[in-house]
Short mmCIF file of C-alpha atoms and ligand atoms in Angstrom, two decimals:
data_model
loop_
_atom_site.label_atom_id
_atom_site.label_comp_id
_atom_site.label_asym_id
_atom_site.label_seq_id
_atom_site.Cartn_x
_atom_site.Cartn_y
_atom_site.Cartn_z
CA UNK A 1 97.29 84.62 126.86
CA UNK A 2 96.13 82.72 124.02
CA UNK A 3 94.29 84.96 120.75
CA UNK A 4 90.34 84.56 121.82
CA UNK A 5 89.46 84.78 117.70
CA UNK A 6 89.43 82.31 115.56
CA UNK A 7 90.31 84.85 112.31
CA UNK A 8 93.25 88.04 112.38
CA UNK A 9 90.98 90.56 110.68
CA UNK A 10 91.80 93.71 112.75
CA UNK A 11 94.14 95.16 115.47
CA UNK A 12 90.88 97.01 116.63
CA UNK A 13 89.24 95.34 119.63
CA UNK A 14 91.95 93.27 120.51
CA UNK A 15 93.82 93.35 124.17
CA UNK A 16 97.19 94.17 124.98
CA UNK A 17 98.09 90.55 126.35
CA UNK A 18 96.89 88.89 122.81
CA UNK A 19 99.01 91.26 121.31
CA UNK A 20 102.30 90.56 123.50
CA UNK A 21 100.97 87.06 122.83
CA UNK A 22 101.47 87.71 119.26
CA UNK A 23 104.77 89.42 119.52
CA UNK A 24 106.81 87.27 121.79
CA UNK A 25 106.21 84.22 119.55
CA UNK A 26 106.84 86.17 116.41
CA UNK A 27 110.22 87.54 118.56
CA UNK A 28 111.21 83.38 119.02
CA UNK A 29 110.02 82.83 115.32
CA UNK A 30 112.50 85.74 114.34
CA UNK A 31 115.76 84.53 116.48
CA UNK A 32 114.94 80.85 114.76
CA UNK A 33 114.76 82.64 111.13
CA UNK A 34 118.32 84.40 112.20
CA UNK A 35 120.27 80.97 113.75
CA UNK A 36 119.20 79.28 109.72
CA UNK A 37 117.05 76.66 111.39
CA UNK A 38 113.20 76.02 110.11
CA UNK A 39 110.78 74.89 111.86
CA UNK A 40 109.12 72.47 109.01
CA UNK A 41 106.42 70.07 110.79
CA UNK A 42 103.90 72.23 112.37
CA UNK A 43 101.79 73.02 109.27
CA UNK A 44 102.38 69.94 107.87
CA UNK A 45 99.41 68.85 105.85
CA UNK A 46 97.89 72.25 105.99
CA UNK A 47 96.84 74.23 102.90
CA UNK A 48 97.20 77.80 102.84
CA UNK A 49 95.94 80.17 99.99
CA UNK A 50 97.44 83.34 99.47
CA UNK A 51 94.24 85.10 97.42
CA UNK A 52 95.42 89.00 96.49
CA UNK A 53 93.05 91.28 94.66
CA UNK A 54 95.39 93.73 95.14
CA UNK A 55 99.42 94.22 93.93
CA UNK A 56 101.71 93.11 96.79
CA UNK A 57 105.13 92.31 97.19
CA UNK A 58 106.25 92.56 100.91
CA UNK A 59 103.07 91.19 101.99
CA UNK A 60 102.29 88.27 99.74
CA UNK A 61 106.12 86.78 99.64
CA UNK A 62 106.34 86.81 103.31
CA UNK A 63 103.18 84.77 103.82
CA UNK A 64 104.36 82.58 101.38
CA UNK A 65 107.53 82.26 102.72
CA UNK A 66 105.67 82.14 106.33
CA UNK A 67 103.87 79.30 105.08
CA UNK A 68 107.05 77.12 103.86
CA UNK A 69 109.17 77.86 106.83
CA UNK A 70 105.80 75.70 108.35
CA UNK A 71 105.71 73.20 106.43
CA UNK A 72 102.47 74.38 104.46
CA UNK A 73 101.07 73.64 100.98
CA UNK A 74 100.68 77.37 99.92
CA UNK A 75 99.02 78.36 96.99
CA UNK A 76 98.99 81.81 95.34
CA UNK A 77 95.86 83.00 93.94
CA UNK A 78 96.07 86.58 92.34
CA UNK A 79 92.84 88.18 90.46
CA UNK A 80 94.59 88.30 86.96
CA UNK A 81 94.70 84.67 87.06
CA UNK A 82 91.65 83.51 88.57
CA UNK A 83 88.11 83.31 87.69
CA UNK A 84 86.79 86.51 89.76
CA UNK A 85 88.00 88.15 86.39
CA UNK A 86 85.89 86.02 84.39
CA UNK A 87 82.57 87.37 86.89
CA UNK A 88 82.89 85.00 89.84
CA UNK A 89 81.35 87.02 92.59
CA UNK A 90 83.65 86.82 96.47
CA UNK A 91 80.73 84.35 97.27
CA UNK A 92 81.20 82.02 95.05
CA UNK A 93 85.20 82.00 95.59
CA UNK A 94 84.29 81.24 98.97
CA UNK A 95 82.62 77.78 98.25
CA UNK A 96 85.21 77.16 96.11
CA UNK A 97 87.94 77.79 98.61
CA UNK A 98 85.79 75.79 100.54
CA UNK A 99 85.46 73.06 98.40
CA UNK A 100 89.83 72.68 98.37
CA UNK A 101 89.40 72.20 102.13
CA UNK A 102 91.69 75.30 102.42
CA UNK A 103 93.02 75.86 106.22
CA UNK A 104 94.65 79.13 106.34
CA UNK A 105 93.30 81.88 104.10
CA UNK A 106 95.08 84.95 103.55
CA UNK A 107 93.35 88.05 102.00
CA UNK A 108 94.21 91.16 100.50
CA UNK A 109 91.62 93.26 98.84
CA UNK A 110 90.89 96.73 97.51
CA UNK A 111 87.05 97.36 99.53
CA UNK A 112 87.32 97.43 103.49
CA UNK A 113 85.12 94.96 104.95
CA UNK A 114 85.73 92.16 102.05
CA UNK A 115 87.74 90.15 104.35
CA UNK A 116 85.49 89.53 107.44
CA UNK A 117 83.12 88.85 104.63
CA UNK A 118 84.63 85.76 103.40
CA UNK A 119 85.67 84.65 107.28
CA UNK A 120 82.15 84.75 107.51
CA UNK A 121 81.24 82.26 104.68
CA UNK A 122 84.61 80.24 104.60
CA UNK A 123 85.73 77.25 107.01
CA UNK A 124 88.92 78.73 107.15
CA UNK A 125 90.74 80.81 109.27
CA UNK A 126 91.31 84.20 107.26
CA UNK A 127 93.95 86.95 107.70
CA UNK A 128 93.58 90.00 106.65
CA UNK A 129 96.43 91.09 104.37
CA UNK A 130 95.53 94.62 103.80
CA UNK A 131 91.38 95.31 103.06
CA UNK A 132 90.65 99.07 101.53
CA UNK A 133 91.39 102.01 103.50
CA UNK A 134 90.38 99.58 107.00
CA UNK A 135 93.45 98.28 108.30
CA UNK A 136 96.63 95.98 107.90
CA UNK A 137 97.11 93.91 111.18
CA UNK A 138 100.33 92.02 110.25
CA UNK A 139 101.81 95.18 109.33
CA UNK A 140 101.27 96.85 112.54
CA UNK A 141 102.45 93.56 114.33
CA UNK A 142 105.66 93.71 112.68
CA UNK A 143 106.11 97.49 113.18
CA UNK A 144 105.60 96.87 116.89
CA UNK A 145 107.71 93.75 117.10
CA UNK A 146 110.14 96.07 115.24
CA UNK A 147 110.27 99.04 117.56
CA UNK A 148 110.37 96.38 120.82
CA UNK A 149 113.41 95.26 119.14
CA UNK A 150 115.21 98.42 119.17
CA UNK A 151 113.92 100.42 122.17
CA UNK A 152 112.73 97.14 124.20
CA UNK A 153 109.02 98.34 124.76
CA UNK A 154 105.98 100.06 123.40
CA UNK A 155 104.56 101.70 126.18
CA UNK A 156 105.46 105.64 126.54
CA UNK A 157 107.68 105.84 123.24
CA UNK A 158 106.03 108.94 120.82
CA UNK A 159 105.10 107.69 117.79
CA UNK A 160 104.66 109.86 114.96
CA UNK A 161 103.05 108.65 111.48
CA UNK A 162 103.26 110.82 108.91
CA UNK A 163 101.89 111.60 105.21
CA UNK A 164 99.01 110.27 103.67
CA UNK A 165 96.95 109.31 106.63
CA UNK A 166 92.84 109.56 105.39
CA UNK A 167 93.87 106.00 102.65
CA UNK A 168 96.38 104.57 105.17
CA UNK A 169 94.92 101.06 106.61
CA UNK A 170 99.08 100.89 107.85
CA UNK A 171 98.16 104.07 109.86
CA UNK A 172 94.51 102.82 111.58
CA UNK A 173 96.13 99.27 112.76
CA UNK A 174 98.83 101.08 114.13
CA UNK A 175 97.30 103.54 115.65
CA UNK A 176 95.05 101.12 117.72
CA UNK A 177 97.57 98.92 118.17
CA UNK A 178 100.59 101.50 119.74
CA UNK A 179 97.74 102.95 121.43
CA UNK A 180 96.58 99.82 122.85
CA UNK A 181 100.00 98.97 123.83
CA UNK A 182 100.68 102.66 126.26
CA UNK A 183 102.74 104.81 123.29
CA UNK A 184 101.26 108.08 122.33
CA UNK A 185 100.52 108.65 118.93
CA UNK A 186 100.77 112.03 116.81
CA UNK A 187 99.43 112.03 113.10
CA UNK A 188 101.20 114.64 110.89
CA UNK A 189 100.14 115.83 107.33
CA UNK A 190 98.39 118.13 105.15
CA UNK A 191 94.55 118.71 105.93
CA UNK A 192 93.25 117.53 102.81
CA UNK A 193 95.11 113.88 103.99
CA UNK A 194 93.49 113.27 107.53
CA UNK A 195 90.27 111.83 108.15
CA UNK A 196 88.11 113.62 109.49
CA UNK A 197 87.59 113.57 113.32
CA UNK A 198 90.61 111.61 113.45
CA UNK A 199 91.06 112.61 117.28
CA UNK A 200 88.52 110.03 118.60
CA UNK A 201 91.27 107.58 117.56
CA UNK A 202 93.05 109.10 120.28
CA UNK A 203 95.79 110.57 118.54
CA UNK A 204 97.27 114.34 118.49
CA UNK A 205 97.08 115.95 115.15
CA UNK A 206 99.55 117.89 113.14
CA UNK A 207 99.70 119.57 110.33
CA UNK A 208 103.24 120.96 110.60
CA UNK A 209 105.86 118.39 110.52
CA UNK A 210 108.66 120.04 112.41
CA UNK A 211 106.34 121.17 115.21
CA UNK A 212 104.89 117.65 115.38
CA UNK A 213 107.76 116.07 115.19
CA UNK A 214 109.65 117.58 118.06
CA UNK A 215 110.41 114.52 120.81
CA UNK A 216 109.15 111.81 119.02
CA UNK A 217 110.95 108.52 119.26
CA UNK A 218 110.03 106.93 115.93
CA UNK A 219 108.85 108.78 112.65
CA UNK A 220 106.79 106.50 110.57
CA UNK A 221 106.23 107.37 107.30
CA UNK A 222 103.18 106.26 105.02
CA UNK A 223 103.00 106.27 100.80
CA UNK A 224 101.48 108.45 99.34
CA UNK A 225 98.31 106.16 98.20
CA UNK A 226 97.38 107.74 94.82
CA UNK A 227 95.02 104.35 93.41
CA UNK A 228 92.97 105.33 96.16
CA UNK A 229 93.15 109.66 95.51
CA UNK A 230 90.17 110.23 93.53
CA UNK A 231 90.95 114.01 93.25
CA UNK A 232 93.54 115.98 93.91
CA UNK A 233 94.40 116.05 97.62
CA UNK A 234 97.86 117.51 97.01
CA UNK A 235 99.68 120.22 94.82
CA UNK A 236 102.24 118.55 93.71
CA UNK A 237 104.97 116.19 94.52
CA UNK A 238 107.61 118.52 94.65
CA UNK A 239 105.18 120.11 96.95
CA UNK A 240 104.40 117.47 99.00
CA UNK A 241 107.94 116.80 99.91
CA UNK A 242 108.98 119.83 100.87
CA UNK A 243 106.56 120.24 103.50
CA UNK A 244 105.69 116.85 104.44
CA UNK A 245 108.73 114.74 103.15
CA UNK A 246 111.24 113.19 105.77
CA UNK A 247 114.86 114.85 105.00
CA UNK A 248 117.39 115.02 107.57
CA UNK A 249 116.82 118.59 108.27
CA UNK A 250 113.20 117.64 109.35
CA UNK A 251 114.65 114.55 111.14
CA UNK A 252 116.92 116.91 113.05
CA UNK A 253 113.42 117.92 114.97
CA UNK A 254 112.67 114.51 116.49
CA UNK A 255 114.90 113.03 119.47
CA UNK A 256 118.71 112.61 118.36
CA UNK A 257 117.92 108.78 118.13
CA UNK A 258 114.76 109.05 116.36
CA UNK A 259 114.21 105.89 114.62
CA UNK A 260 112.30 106.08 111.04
CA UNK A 261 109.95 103.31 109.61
CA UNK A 262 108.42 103.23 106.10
CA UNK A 263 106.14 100.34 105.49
CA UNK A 264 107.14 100.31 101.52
CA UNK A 265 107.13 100.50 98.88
CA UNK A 266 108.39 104.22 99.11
CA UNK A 267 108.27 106.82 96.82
CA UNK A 268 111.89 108.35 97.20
CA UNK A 269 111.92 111.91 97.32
CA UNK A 270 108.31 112.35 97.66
CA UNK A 271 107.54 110.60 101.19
CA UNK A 272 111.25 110.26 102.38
CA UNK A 273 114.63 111.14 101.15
CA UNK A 274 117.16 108.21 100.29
CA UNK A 275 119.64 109.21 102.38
CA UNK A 276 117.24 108.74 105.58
CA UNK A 277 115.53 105.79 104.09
CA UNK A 278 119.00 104.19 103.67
CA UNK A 279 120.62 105.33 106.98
CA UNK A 280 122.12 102.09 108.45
CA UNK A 281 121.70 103.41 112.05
CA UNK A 282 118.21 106.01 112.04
CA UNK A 283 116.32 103.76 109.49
CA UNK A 284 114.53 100.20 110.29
CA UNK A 285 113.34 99.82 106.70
CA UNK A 286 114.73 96.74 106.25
CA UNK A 287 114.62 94.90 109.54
CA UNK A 288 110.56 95.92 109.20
CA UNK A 289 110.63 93.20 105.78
CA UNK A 290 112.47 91.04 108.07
CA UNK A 291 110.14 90.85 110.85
CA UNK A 292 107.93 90.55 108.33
CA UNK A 293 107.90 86.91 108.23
CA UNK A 294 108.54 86.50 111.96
CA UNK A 295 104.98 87.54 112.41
CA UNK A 296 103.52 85.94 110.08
CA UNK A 297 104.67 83.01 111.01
CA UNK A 298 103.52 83.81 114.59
CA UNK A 299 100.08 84.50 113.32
CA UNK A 300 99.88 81.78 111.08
CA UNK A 301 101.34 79.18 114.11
CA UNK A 302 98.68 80.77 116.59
CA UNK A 303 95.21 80.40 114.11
CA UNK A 304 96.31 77.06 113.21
CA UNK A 305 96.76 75.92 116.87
CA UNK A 306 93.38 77.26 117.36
CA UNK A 307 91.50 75.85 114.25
CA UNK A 308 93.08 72.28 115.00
CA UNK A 309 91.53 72.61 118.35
CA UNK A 310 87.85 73.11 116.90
CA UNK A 311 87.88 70.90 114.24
N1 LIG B 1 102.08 97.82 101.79
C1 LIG B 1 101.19 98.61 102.58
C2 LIG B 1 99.73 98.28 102.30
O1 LIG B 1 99.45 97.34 101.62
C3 LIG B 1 101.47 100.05 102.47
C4 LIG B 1 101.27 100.67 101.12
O2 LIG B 1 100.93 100.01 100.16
O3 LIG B 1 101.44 101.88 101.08
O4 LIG B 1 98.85 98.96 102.77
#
């Protein structure tokens, strides 16, 4: 089934078959990356901006990288360098992304909301690469395309995501997305981190990790998002870890083949200790930055099949 929207600006809202849509072209897009072979000509001619108002790595390398495997003309536009320092209001950076008959747009920023704001006033299709404490679509595409990887479906696999939940926009996509998709979601963490009335999402609610991780099939852990704690939510580190960190003793609780996520970057020994982050067999840490660009290239392949259609 083909994606219905002409922008990626939340998992929210869309239907299961535009997700698998999503996922079994990012799954070709990922064998291709692994045989060496690009696929250079389909974004040929195409300009797509990368515009971050936030700090990314992961994110903002793998849509570049996305891009190029395409055959785009990408451009990176990061606040520090551009004239929204210098007062230029979203608005205005809209005309002039306009103006440079941009294609593919590709937006990170620090208020929620700030990207269906510019889809709104730009001509071209925007992604959202991460918006405020909203959500993170791409990211929960890849987690999914990486658990359908390992355990070869989504639907009845327990899901637990763990940490700092209320500033997650990692933990909201997912959540509507593995919930979309038939797995059952728990949230685990300290009080003070979980929005409140976080049970219309759907999910079960934990504040004890051992108890709520008991049977789960994947343990996803979240950062800790301090830019974003205006007080403080939590003790200490030291704290923090002992109750809520992942260790192996606490891994112990989940199935014997748990598998553990992280969506980076991680804060060893506070979120997750390096011996489970680095396990070669439990963790997926680094095959999550790998299907990184899969889906991004999936997304990117998909909007720009659509757009070409309208114009
Ligand atoms: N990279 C993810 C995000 O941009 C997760 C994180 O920063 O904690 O939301």
């Amino acid at each position: 089934m083909p994606l219905t929207h002409r922008h990626l600006l939340q998992i929210e809202g869309l239907h299961p078959p535009e997700i698998d849509t999503m996922l079994d072209l990012a799954e070709s897009y990922a064998l291709l990356n692994r045989s060496g072979k690009t696929q250079r000509d389909l974004l040929r001619g195409r300009t797509l901006i990368n515009l971050f108002f936030e700090d990314s790595t992961r994110t903002r390398t793998s849509f570049e990288l996305a891009g190029k495997r395409l055959g785009a003309d990408v451009i990176n536009m990061s606040v520090s360098t551009s004239s929204v320092n210098k007062g230029e209001t979203l608005l205005d950076t809209a005309a002039t992304l306009n103006a440079m008959n941009c294609d593919l747009l590709v937006v990170r920023h620090g208020d929620s909301g700030a990207p269906a704001l510019l889809a709104r006033k730009v001509d071209a299709a925007v992604i959202n690469a991460g918006d405020g404490m909203h959500e993170h679509p791409t990211q929960a595409l890849l987690d999914a395309l990486t658990i359908r990887r390992r355990r070869g479906r989504l639907e009845g696999l327990t899901v637990a995501i763990c940490g700092d939940v209320l500033h997650s926009r990692v933990a909201r996509s997912n959540i509507f997305l593995l919930s979309a998709m038939g797995s059952r979601v728990r949230v685990i963490g300290p009080p003070t981190l979980m929005p409140t009335e976080i049970e219309r999402l759907g999910v079960e609610v934990f504040h004890d990790m051992r108890e709520g991780l008991r049977d789960c099939d994947i343990v996803m852990m979240l950062r800790l998002q301090k830019e974003r704690m205006t007080r403080g939510l939590i003790p200490s580190f030291r704290e923090f870890f002992r109750f809520y960190g992942l260790d192996a003793e606490k891994l112990a609780c989940a199935k014997p083949d748990a598998l553990v996520m992280h969506p980076g970057p991680m804060n060893r020994g506070v979120e997750i200790a390096s011996d489970v982050a680095d396990d070669p067999v439990r963790s997926l840490i680094k095959e999550q930055v790998e299907m990184g660009v899969a889906v991004r290239m999936a997304v990117l392949d998909i909007l720009a099949r659509r757009s070409s259609r309208n114009d």
